[in-house]
Every structure is written in C-alpha cells, then in structure tokens.
C-alpha positions as a printed NumPy array, in Angstrom:
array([[ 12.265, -11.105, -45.65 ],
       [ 13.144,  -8.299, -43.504],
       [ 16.084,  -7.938, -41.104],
       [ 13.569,  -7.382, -38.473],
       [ 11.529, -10.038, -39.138],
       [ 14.722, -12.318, -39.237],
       [ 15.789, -11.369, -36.05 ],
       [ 12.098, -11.606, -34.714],
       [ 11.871, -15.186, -36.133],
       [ 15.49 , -16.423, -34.589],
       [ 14.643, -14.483, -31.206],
       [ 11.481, -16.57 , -30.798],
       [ 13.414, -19.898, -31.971],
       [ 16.006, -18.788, -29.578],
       [ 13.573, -19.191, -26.277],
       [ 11.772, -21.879, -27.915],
       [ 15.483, -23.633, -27.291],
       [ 15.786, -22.065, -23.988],
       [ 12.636, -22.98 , -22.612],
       [ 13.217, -26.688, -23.709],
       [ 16.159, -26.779, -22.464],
       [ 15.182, -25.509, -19.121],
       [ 12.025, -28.421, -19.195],
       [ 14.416, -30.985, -20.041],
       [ 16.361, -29.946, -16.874],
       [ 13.505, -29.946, -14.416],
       [ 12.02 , -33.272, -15.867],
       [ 15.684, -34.995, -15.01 ],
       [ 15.905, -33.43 , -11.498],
       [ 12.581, -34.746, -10.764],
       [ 12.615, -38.054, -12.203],
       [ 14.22 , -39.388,  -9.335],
       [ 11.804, -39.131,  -7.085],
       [  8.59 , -39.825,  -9.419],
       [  6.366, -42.924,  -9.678],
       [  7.116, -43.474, -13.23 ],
       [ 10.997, -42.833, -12.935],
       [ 11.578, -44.211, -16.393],
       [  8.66 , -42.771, -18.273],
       [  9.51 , -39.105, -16.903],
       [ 13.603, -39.628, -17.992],
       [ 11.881, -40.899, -21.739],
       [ 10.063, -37.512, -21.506],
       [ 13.476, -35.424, -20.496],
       [ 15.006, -37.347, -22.941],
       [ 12.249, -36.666, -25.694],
       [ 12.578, -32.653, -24.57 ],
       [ 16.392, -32.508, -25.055],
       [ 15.624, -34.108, -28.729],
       [ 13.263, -31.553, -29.222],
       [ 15.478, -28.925, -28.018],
       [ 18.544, -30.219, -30.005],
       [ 15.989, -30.221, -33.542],
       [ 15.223, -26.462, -32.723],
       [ 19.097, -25.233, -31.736],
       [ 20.316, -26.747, -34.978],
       [ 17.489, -24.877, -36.967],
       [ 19.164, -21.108, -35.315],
       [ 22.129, -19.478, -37.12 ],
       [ 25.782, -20.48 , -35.755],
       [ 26.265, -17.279, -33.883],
       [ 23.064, -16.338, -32.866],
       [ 23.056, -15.816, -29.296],
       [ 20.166, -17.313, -27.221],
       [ 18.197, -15.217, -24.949],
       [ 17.516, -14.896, -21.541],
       [ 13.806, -16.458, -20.498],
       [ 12.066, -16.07 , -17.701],
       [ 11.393, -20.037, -16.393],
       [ 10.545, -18.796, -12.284],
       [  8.207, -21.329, -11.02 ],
       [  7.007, -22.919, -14.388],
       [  6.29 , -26.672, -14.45 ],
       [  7.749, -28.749, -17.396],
       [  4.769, -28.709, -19.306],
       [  4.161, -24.799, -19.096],
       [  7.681, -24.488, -20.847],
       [  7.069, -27.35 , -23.233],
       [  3.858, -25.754, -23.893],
       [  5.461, -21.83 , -23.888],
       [  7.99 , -23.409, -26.42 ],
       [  5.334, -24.835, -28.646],
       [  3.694, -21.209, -28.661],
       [  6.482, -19.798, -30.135],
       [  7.049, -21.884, -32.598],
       [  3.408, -21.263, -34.028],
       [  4.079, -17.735, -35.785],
       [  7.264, -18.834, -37.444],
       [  7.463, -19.021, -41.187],
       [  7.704, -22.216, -42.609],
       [  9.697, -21.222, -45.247],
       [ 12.497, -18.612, -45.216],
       [ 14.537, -17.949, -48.441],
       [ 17.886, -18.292, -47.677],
       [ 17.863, -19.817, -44.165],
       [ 18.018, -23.73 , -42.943],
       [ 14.295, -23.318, -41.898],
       [ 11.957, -25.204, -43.891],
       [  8.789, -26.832, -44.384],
       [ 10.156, -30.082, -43.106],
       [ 12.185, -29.133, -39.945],
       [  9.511, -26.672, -38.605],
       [  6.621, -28.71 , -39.118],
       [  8.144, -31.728, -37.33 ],
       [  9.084, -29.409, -34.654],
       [  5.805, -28.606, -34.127],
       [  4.835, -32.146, -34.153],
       [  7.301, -33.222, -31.914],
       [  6.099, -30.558, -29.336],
       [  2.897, -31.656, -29.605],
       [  3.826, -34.972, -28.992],
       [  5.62 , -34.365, -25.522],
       [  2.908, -31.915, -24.113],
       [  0.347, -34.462, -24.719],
       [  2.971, -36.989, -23.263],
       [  3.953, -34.602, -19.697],
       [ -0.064, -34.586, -19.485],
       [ -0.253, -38.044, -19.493],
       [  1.927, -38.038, -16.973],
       [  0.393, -35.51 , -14.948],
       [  3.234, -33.122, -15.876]])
C-alpha cells in the first residue's frame, strides 16, 4: 500500500475517533436532563467503547485531526463516524487493521446509530 493511501486510511480513522469522541461527550452532557437518563448514559457509554476500539486500531503517534462537530446531534457524528469507516481496507499488510477489528467496528457503529434512533437521538 501506498504512503498516501496510509495516511488517507489513518486520517479518516483519525475523525472517525474524533467524531465519537465528540458524540460520546454530548450524549453525557445531555443525559441529565433526558427521559431515559440511563438508557442515553448506556448509549455514551457504548460510543466511548466504540471510540476506544477505533483509537487503538491508529498508529501510536499518529496525531488526530481537527473535525468540524458545530451543531451536529449525537447521531449525525455517530453516523459521520460510521461513514468513514466504510472505505477503509479491511486488510492492510503490515498494520494492526484487520478483518476482525474493522468489521466489528463497523458493527458496533451500526449498533449505536440504530440504538440513538431508538432513542430519538
């Protein structure tokens, strides 16, 4: 594989993590005040699990971008994250991505945007 397509692949992994991160976030600071209090902190929780999974997949010192979160609901960025993750390889010699670890990714993505919908997310 290319450098560029390296650095393509770990860029888009990269927001994937930011994005999650930034859902996880907003989920927490409104579970407070939401009718299903615990079900929305399971969600936040589920996010941050989600974003751990895709931070460990990234190179030690790759740096994470910047993204652009304005006025985006939880599931938009849950959603955005899952997006990104669609194009990447699912098999990269010499890297720690894999069949496994992407494709449960994806899965687990999957999982929590149908769950924020559920929830009216």
């Amino acid at each position: 594989m290319s450098t560029s397509a390296a650095d393509e692949t770990w860029t888009r992994l990269g927001a994937a993590v930011q994005l999650l991160h930034h859902a996880a976030l907003k989920l927490w600071s409104h579970a407070d005040q939401a009718p299903a209090a615990a079900a929305v902190h399971s969600l936040g929780l589920g996010v941050q699990l989600a974003h751990g999974r895709a931070a460990a997949l990234l190179p030690r010192e790759f740096e994470l971008p910047e993204v652009e979160v304005d006025d985006r609901t939880a599931l938009q960025m849950i959603t955005a994250a899952e997006e990104l993750t669609r194009g990447l390889p699912v098999r990269q010699p010499g890297s720690r991505i894999d069949v496994v670890d992407n494709s449960e990714l994806v899965v687990d993505l999957c999982d929590l945007i149908r769950e924020a919908r559920g929830l009216d997310y």
